[in-house]
Amino acid sequence: KNEVEQSPQNLTAQEGEFITINCSYSVGISALHWLQQHPGGGIVSLFMLSSGKKKHGRLIATINIQEKHSSLHITASHPRDSAVYICAAGGSNYKLTFGKGTLLTVNP
Amino acid sequence: DSGVTQTPKHLITATGQRVTLRCSPRSGDLSVYWYQQSLDQGLQFLIQYYNGEERAKGNILERFSAQQFPDLHSELNLSSLELGDSALYFCASSGGLAGGAHQETQYFGPGTRLLVL
């Protein structure tokens, strides 16, 4: 079993829909990272959080340390949000452990 | 543009060969990380350097080695290449002041796509 599990693996939505991607981890962490990878391959860091909630534009990330669970929400989704979203758990050993990613497709 | 540069963008080589991938971090960043992304394994952490010193090691094969130079650029050397080494190799950098990958936002380079034939 992977130490970081994401669901769903694939997600298709219509433009404007509210989207939730989930991440569960089994390791102790110092921070949880959310990354976005576009079809061209480039990776962008979206959030790093160790507690509570962070918001950037239409993106919201939450984390529940006790339940070892994080969610990434996208409000009013748009076709340009189509990408792979990856969560990564940062432990105390300086390393990141990655989930397999969620492929999001937003149709116009 | 993250400010992290990687060269080359694409590399095609044969089994048994040796290649060097280069990474220049964002200006001022002290930490450099190397990652491998393959279709079956996803993203995997290989190694981290902080200000010229190795700080953390992940799933890096013995055939692979890396170093960070005084000007903070880093090189990842892959030798005795096998078909299974075909992957995207990413470099990332972070400030390095907060203590490590787990506590800092990382800035990723565009990656080097390696194809071993």
Short mmCIF file of C-alpha atoms in Angstrom, two decimals, chain A residues 30-31 33 35 37 41 43 45 48 86 90-96 98 100, chain B residues 35 37 40-41 43 45 48 55 57 90 99-106 108:
data_model
loop_
_atom_site.label_atom_id
_atom_site.label_comp_id
_atom_site.label_asym_id
_atom_site.label_seq_id
_atom_site.Cartn_x
_atom_site.Cartn_y
_atom_site.Cartn_z
CA SER A 30 5.44 18.12 8.77
CA ALA A 31 3.60 19.49 5.74
CA HIS A 33 2.03 19.68 -0.58
CA LEU A 35 1.23 20.11 -7.00
CA GLN A 37 1.23 19.07 -13.55
CA GLY A 41 4.86 18.07 -18.07
CA ILE A 43 5.05 20.99 -12.30
CA SER A 45 3.54 23.93 -6.44
CA MET A 48 2.02 23.71 1.26
CA ILE A 86 -0.48 15.42 -7.05
CA GLY A 90 6.66 15.86 3.71
CA GLY A 91 8.01 13.96 6.68
CA SER A 92 10.74 14.86 9.11
CA ASN A 93 13.36 13.11 7.00
CA TYR A 94 13.55 15.94 4.48
CA LYS A 95 11.85 13.77 1.84
CA LEU A 96 8.59 14.06 -0.06
CA PHE A 98 4.10 11.42 -3.63
CA LYS A 100 -0.01 8.72 -7.89
CA TYR B 35 13.08 13.56 -8.90
CA GLN B 37 8.88 10.45 -12.93
CA ASP B 40 4.53 3.13 -13.67
CA GLN B 41 6.16 4.61 -10.54
CA LEU B 43 7.14 10.86 -9.00
CA PHE B 45 12.43 11.53 -4.77
CA GLN B 48 18.62 16.46 -2.11
CA ARG B 55 21.18 16.21 2.78
CA LYS B 57 18.71 10.34 -0.21
CA PHE B 90 12.90 16.94 -12.60
CA GLY B 99 15.07 22.92 7.03
CA GLY B 100 14.02 20.79 4.13
CA ALA B 101 11.62 19.65 1.49
CA HIS B 102 8.90 18.90 3.96
CA GLN B 103 8.64 22.51 5.11
CA GLU B 104 9.36 24.57 2.02
CA THR B 105 7.64 25.33 -1.24
CA GLN B 106 9.63 23.83 -4.07
CA PHE B 108 10.30 22.82 -10.30
#
